[in-house]
PDB file of C-alpha atoms in Angstrom:
ATOM      1  CA  MET A   1     141.575  92.163 125.607  1.00 79.00           C
ATOM      2  CA  ASN A   2     144.469  94.592 125.185  1.00 89.00           C
ATOM      3  CA  ILE A   3     144.661  97.565 122.780  1.00 92.00           C
ATOM      4  CA  ALA A   4     146.391  95.565 120.034  1.00 91.00           C
ATOM      5  CA  ASN A   5     143.737  92.843 120.113  1.00 92.00           C
ATOM      6  CA  LYS A   6     140.935  95.427 120.110  1.00 94.00           C
ATOM      7  CA  LEU A   7     142.373  96.912 116.908  1.00 94.00           C
ATOM      8  CA  THR A   8     142.518  93.416 115.430  1.00 94.00           C
ATOM      9  CA  LEU A   9     138.913  92.780 116.473  1.00 96.00           C
ATOM     10  CA  LEU A  10     137.878  95.992 114.718  1.00 97.00           C
ATOM     11  CA  ARG A  11     139.147  94.521 111.422  1.00 96.00           C
ATOM     12  CA  ILE A  12     137.041  91.404 111.943  1.00 97.00           C
ATOM     13  CA  ILE A  13     133.974  93.568 112.600  1.00 97.00           C
ATOM     14  CA  LEU A  14     134.634  95.729 109.515  1.00 98.00           C
ATOM     15  CA  ALA A  15     134.866  92.728 107.155  1.00 97.00           C
ATOM     16  CA  PRO A  16     131.127  91.877 107.085  1.00 98.00           C
ATOM     17  CA  VAL A  17     130.302  95.596 106.965  1.00 98.00           C
ATOM     18  CA  PHE A  18     132.421  95.857 103.801  1.00 97.00           C
ATOM     19  CA  PHE A  19     130.630  92.804 102.379  1.00 95.00           C
ATOM     20  CA  VAL A  20     127.149  94.170 103.024  1.00 95.00           C
ATOM     21  CA  ILE A  21     127.882  97.655 101.691  1.00 95.00           C
ATOM     22  CA  TYR A  22     129.704  96.326  98.637  1.00 92.00           C
ATOM     23  CA  LEU A  23     126.814  94.081  97.652  1.00 89.00           C
ATOM     24  CA  ILE A  24     123.836  96.326  98.473  1.00 89.00           C
ATOM     25  CA  PRO A  25     121.637  95.988  95.383  1.00 80.00           C
ATOM     26  CA  ASN A  26     121.008  99.217  93.494  1.00 80.00           C
ATOM     27  CA  ALA A  27     123.018 101.247  95.997  1.00 80.00           C
ATOM     28  CA  SER A  28     124.292 104.594  94.830  1.00 86.00           C
ATOM     29  CA  PRO A  29     128.037 104.421  94.185  1.00 85.00           C
ATOM     30  CA  LYS A  30     128.257 108.053  95.278  1.00 89.00           C
ATOM     31  CA  TRP A  31     128.072 107.004  98.922  1.00 93.00           C
ATOM     32  CA  THR A  32     129.180 103.353  98.809  1.00 94.00           C
ATOM     33  CA  ILE A  33     132.527 103.952  97.093  1.00 95.00           C
ATOM     34  CA  PRO A  34     133.939 106.377  99.713  1.00 96.00           C
ATOM     35  CA  VAL A  35     132.606 104.176 102.534  1.00 97.00           C
ATOM     36  CA  LEU A  36     134.224 101.073 101.035  1.00 97.00           C
ATOM     37  CA  TRP A  37     137.538 102.891 100.624  1.00 98.00           C
ATOM     38  CA  ALA A  38     137.305 104.142 104.218  1.00 98.00           C
ATOM     39  CA  ILE A  39     136.673 100.605 105.524  1.00 98.00           C
ATOM     40  CA  PHE A  40     139.555  99.245 103.436  1.00 97.00           C
ATOM     41  CA  ILE A  41     141.962 101.958 104.619  1.00 97.00           C
ATOM     42  CA  ILE A  42     140.893 101.685 108.270  1.00 97.00           C
ATOM     43  CA  SER A  43     141.327  97.905 108.104  1.00 96.00           C
ATOM     44  CA  GLU A  44     144.856  98.216 106.770  1.00 94.00           C
ATOM     45  CA  ILE A  45     145.838 101.018 109.158  1.00 96.00           C
ATOM     46  CA  THR A  46     144.591  99.041 112.158  1.00 95.00           C
ATOM     47  CA  ASP A  47     146.541  96.029 110.849  1.00 90.00           C
ATOM     48  CA  TYR A  48     149.703  98.124 111.062  1.00 91.00           C
ATOM     49  CA  PHE A  49     148.888  99.709 114.412  1.00 93.00           C
ATOM     50  CA  ASP A  50     147.843  96.513 116.196  1.00 90.00           C
ATOM     51  CA  GLY A  51     151.336  95.091 115.735  1.00 86.00           C
ATOM     52  CA  LEU A  52     152.950  98.398 116.619  1.00 90.00           C
ATOM     53  CA  ALA A  53     150.834  98.705 119.773  1.00 91.00           C
ATOM     54  CA  ALA A  54     151.610  95.140 120.806  1.00 89.00           C
ATOM     55  CA  ARG A  55     155.365  95.756 120.509  1.00 90.00           C
ATOM     56  CA  LYS A  56     155.457  99.284 121.980  1.00 93.00           C
ATOM     57  CA  LEU A  57     153.159  98.464 124.899  1.00 91.00           C
ATOM     58  CA  ASN A  58     154.800  95.081 125.488  1.00 90.00           C
ATOM     59  CA  GLN A  59     151.501  93.312 124.767  1.00 88.00           C
ATOM     60  CA  VAL A  60     152.810  90.683 122.350  1.00 87.00           C
ATOM     61  CA  SER A  61     151.008  87.433 123.129  1.00 86.00           C
ATOM     62  CA  ASP A  62     150.528  83.994 121.654  1.00 79.00           C
ATOM     63  CA  PHE A  63     146.850  84.878 121.260  1.00 86.00           C
ATOM     64  CA  GLY A  64     147.723  88.035 119.312  1.00 85.00           C
ATOM     65  CA  LYS A  65     150.175  86.140 117.099  1.00 81.00           C
ATOM     66  CA  LEU A  66     147.273  83.963 115.968  1.00 82.00           C
ATOM     67  CA  PHE A  67     144.475  86.542 116.139  1.00 89.00           C
ATOM     68  CA  ASP A  68     146.209  89.021 113.785  1.00 88.00           C
ATOM     69  CA  PRO A  69     146.697  86.634 110.826  1.00 86.00           C
ATOM     70  CA  PHE A  70     143.182  85.296 111.444  1.00 89.00           C
ATOM     71  CA  ALA A  71     141.789  88.833 111.099  1.00 93.00           C
ATOM     72  CA  ASP A  72     143.911  89.398 107.988  1.00 90.00           C
ATOM     73  CA  THR A  73     142.439  86.270 106.431  1.00 91.00           C
ATOM     74  CA  ILE A  74     138.846  87.229 107.299  1.00 95.00           C
ATOM     75  CA  VAL A  75     139.272  90.683 105.733  1.00 95.00           C
ATOM     76  CA  GLN A  76     141.076  89.459 102.620  1.00 93.00           C
ATOM     77  CA  ILE A  77     138.778  86.529 101.876  1.00 94.00           C
ATOM     78  CA  THR A  78     135.743  88.783 102.387  1.00 95.00           C
ATOM     79  CA  CYS A  79     137.060  91.341  99.906  1.00 93.00           C
ATOM     80  CA  PHE A  80     138.021  88.711  97.325  1.00 91.00           C
ATOM     81  CA  LEU A  81     134.596  87.121  97.685  1.00 90.00           C
ATOM     82  CA  CYS A  82     132.926  90.485  97.030  1.00 90.00           C
ATOM     83  CA  PHE A  83     134.890  90.922  93.804  1.00 86.00           C
ATOM     84  CA  LEU A  84     134.112  87.352  92.763  1.00 86.00           C
ATOM     85  CA  ILE A  85     130.364  87.730  93.401  1.00 84.00           C
ATOM     86  CA  ASP A  86     130.185  91.215  91.901  1.00 78.00           C
ATOM     87  CA  GLY A  87     131.133  90.050  88.452  1.00 67.00           C
ATOM     88  CA  ILE A  88     133.665  92.833  88.045  1.00 53.00           C
ATOM     89  CA  TRP A  89     136.002  90.003  87.185  1.00 47.00           C
ATOM     90  CA  GLY A  90     133.510  88.613  84.674  1.00 49.00           C
ATOM     91  CA  GLY A  91     134.804  86.915  81.577  1.00 47.00           C
ATOM     92  CA  GLY A  92     137.209  84.791  83.558  1.00 44.00           C
ATOM     93  CA  LEU A  93     139.402  87.603  84.890  1.00 49.00           C
ATOM     94  CA  LEU A  94     139.261  86.062  88.358  1.00 69.00           C
ATOM     95  CA  PRO A  95     139.140  82.353  87.790  1.00 72.00           C
ATOM     96  CA  VAL A  96     137.440  80.572  90.639  1.00 83.00           C
ATOM     97  CA  ILE A  97     140.428  78.241  90.842  1.00 85.00           C
ATOM     98  CA  LEU A  98     142.646  81.108  92.029  1.00 89.00           C
ATOM     99  CA  PHE A  99     140.125  82.048  94.693  1.00 91.00           C
ATOM    100  CA  LEU A 100     139.961  78.403  95.788  1.00 94.00           C
ATOM    101  CA  ILE A 101     143.757  78.213  96.016  1.00 96.00           C
ATOM    102  CA  VAL A 102     143.652  81.182  98.404  1.00 95.00           C
ATOM    103  CA  VAL A 103     140.907  79.594 100.505  1.00 96.00           C
ATOM    104  CA  TYR A 104     142.645  76.194 100.576  1.00 96.00           C
ATOM    105  CA  ARG A 105     145.943  77.852 101.501  1.00 95.00           C
ATOM    106  CA  GLU A 106     144.317  79.677 104.394  1.00 92.00           C
ATOM    107  CA  PHE A 107     142.662  76.507 105.717  1.00 94.00           C
ATOM    108  CA  GLY A 108     145.973  74.672 105.295  1.00 94.00           C
ATOM    109  CA  ILE A 109     147.792  77.298 107.368  1.00 91.00           C
ATOM    110  CA  LEU A 110     145.059  77.105 110.014  1.00 88.00           C
ATOM    111  CA  PHE A 111     145.528  73.326 110.156  1.00 91.00           C
ATOM    112  CA  ILE A 112     149.319  73.646 110.451  1.00 90.00           C
ATOM    113  CA  ARG A 113     148.977  76.270 113.205  1.00 85.00           C
ATOM    114  CA  ASN A 114     146.632  73.965 115.126  1.00 86.00           C
ATOM    115  CA  LEU A 115     149.095  71.079 114.812  1.00 89.00           C
ATOM    116  CA  MET A 116     151.874  73.340 116.092  1.00 88.00           C
ATOM    117  CA  LEU A 117     149.703  74.497 119.004  1.00 84.00           C
ATOM    118  CA  LYS A 118     149.259  70.865 120.034  1.00 86.00           C
ATOM    119  CA  LYS A 119     153.054  70.787 120.384  1.00 85.00           C
ATOM    120  CA  GLY A 120     152.977  74.000 122.402  1.00 85.00           C
ATOM    121  CA  ILE A 121     154.403  76.119 119.574  1.00 83.00           C
ATOM    122  CA  THR A 122     152.727  79.308 118.387  1.00 79.00           C
ATOM    123  CA  LEU A 123     153.353  79.801 114.694  1.00 75.00           C
ATOM    124  CA  GLY A 124     153.170  83.517 113.924  1.00 70.00           C
ATOM    125  CA  ALA A 125     153.425  85.104 110.499  1.00 74.00           C
ATOM    126  CA  SER A 126     156.622  84.438 108.548  1.00 81.00           C
ATOM    127  CA  ILE A 127     158.254  86.884 106.153  1.00 90.00           C
ATOM    128  CA  TYR A 128     156.482  85.067 103.309  1.00 90.00           C
ATOM    129  CA  GLY A 129     153.184  85.375 105.141  1.00 86.00           C
ATOM    130  CA  LYS A 130     153.777  89.105 105.514  1.00 87.00           C
ATOM    131  CA  LEU A 131     154.649  89.373 101.809  1.00 93.00           C
ATOM    132  CA  LYS A 132     151.462  87.489 100.989  1.00 92.00           C
ATOM    133  CA  THR A 133     149.464  89.913 103.103  1.00 89.00           C
ATOM    134  CA  ALA A 134     151.064  92.903 101.372  1.00 93.00           C
ATOM    135  CA  ALA A 135     150.303  91.360  97.963  1.00 94.00           C
ATOM    136  CA  TYR A 136     146.695  90.694  99.008  1.00 93.00           C
ATOM    137  CA  ILE A 137     146.355  94.324 100.132  1.00 94.00           C
ATOM    138  CA  CYS A 138     147.607  95.484  96.729  1.00 95.00           C
ATOM    139  CA  ALA A 139     145.212  93.091  94.965  1.00 93.00           C
ATOM    140  CA  VAL A 140     142.242  94.326  96.993  1.00 93.00           C
ATOM    141  CA  GLY A 141     143.227  97.946  96.407  1.00 94.00           C
ATOM    142  CA  ALA A 142     143.552  97.420  92.654  1.00 92.00           C
ATOM    143  CA  ALA A 143     140.248  95.539  92.449  1.00 90.00           C
ATOM    144  CA  LEU A 144     138.497  98.177  94.534  1.00 92.00           C
ATOM    145  CA  LEU A 145     139.899 100.823  92.185  1.00 92.00           C
ATOM    146  CA  ALA A 146     138.500  98.918  89.197  1.00 88.00           C
ATOM    147  CA  ALA A 147     135.139  98.511  90.947  1.00 87.00           C
ATOM    148  CA  SER A 148     135.081 102.204  91.839  1.00 90.00           C
ATOM    149  CA  LEU A 149     135.854 103.320  88.286  1.00 89.00           C
ATOM    150  CA  GLU A 150     133.257 100.958  86.867  1.00 85.00           C
ATOM    151  CA  ARG A 151     130.527 101.931  89.333  1.00 86.00           C
ATOM    152  CA  LEU A 152     131.186 105.630  88.864  1.00 88.00           C
ATOM    153  CA  ALA A 153     131.542 105.233  85.071  1.00 86.00           C
ATOM    154  CA  LEU A 154     134.917 106.995  85.123  1.00 86.00           C
ATOM    155  CA  TYR A 155     137.862 106.458  82.802  1.00 85.00           C
ATOM    156  CA  GLU A 156     136.002 103.710  80.950  1.00 83.00           C
ATOM    157  CA  SER A 157     138.673 103.574  78.237  1.00 89.00           C
ATOM    158  CA  TYR A 158     141.250 102.599  80.901  1.00 89.00           C
ATOM    159  CA  LEU A 159     139.044 100.195  82.853  1.00 86.00           C
ATOM    160  CA  LEU A 160     140.258  97.098  81.008  1.00 86.00           C
ATOM    161  CA  TYR A 161     143.861  97.959  81.877  1.00 91.00           C
ATOM    162  CA  VAL A 162     142.994  98.508  85.523  1.00 89.00           C
ATOM    163  CA  ARG A 163     141.171  95.167  85.593  1.00 87.00           C
ATOM    164  CA  LEU A 164     144.078  93.361  83.947  1.00 89.00           C
ATOM    165  CA  GLY A 165     146.510  95.023  86.327  1.00 92.00           C
ATOM    166  CA  SER A 166     144.508  93.949  89.333  1.00 88.00           C
ATOM    167  CA  LEU A 167     144.292  90.413  87.930  1.00 90.00           C
ATOM    168  CA  ALA A 168     148.073  90.348  87.528  1.00 93.00           C
ATOM    169  CA  ILE A 169     148.503  91.509  91.124  1.00 94.00           C
ATOM    170  CA  PHE A 170     146.068  88.841  92.286  1.00 92.00           C
ATOM    171  CA  ILE A 171     147.977  86.127  90.396  1.00 94.00           C
ATOM    172  CA  ILE A 172     151.251  87.305  91.948  1.00 95.00           C
ATOM    173  CA  SER A 173     149.644  87.272  95.393  1.00 94.00           C
ATOM    174  CA  VAL A 174     148.410  83.708  94.858  1.00 95.00           C
ATOM    175  CA  ILE A 175     151.916  82.604  93.876  1.00 96.00           C
ATOM    176  CA  ILE A 176     153.346  84.257  97.005  1.00 96.00           C
ATOM    177  CA  ALA A 177     150.586  82.615  99.062  1.00 95.00           C
ATOM    178  CA  VAL A 178     151.534  79.157  97.775  1.00 96.00           C
ATOM    179  CA  VAL A 179     155.225  79.807  98.485  1.00 95.00           C
ATOM    180  CA  SER A 180     154.371  80.945 102.010  1.00 93.00           C
ATOM    181  CA  PHE A 181     152.290  77.797 102.550  1.00 95.00           C
ATOM    182  CA  PHE A 182     155.299  75.629 101.753  1.00 94.00           C
ATOM    183  CA  ASP A 183     157.441  77.790 104.048  1.00 91.00           C
ATOM    184  CA  TYR A 184     155.010  77.098 106.916  1.00 89.00           C
ATOM    185  CA  LEU A 185     154.942  73.419 105.991  1.00 91.00           C
ATOM    186  CA  ILE A 186     158.751  73.255 106.177  1.00 91.00           C
ATOM    187  CA  LYS A 187     158.678  74.955 109.587  1.00 86.00           C
ATOM    188  CA  TYR A 188     156.132  72.416 110.767  1.00 86.00           C
ATOM    189  CA  LYS A 189     158.237  69.482 109.575  1.00 88.00           C
ATOM    190  CA  LYS A 190     161.322  70.898 111.327  1.00 86.00           C
ATOM    191  CA  ASN A 191     159.411  71.009 114.608  1.00 79.00           C
TER     192      ASN A 191
END
């Protein structure tokens, strides 16, 4: 396990920690909010540095090309699930159908990657996959901001706008995710 893969593994370990802390019943937001933000930021920083380390240290591997997007998916789905369960998106702001599209897309990509592996081809992240990841990061950040403001009872008059903004970002990320799925599907058909 090289340095890049250890950084990737750290993201996978942090995902359930985020889940547990986010959903601790009756937890004081005074300590949970900064911890959640720290986990989110560390996860995204390690996502950047694992790729950088792999390239700089000449540790790019087929395993890493699959492990990194797998870790991304674990982190992102975990965060989205927290926001779905929390009810911050109550009143239909995060329709379950959008969450399901994300989950189905991720399983679809996993299936395509497995089919490609059977042919001896490692299918790493495409530019659309990277755009999807960036959009997911923005969606998680916006939702975490809304959750933080709500839990700390800050800027309540602006909370609706923050929620709507994060919903808009989530919708955009779902659209990008669907486009990236078809991009991977086209690559599979070409091979």
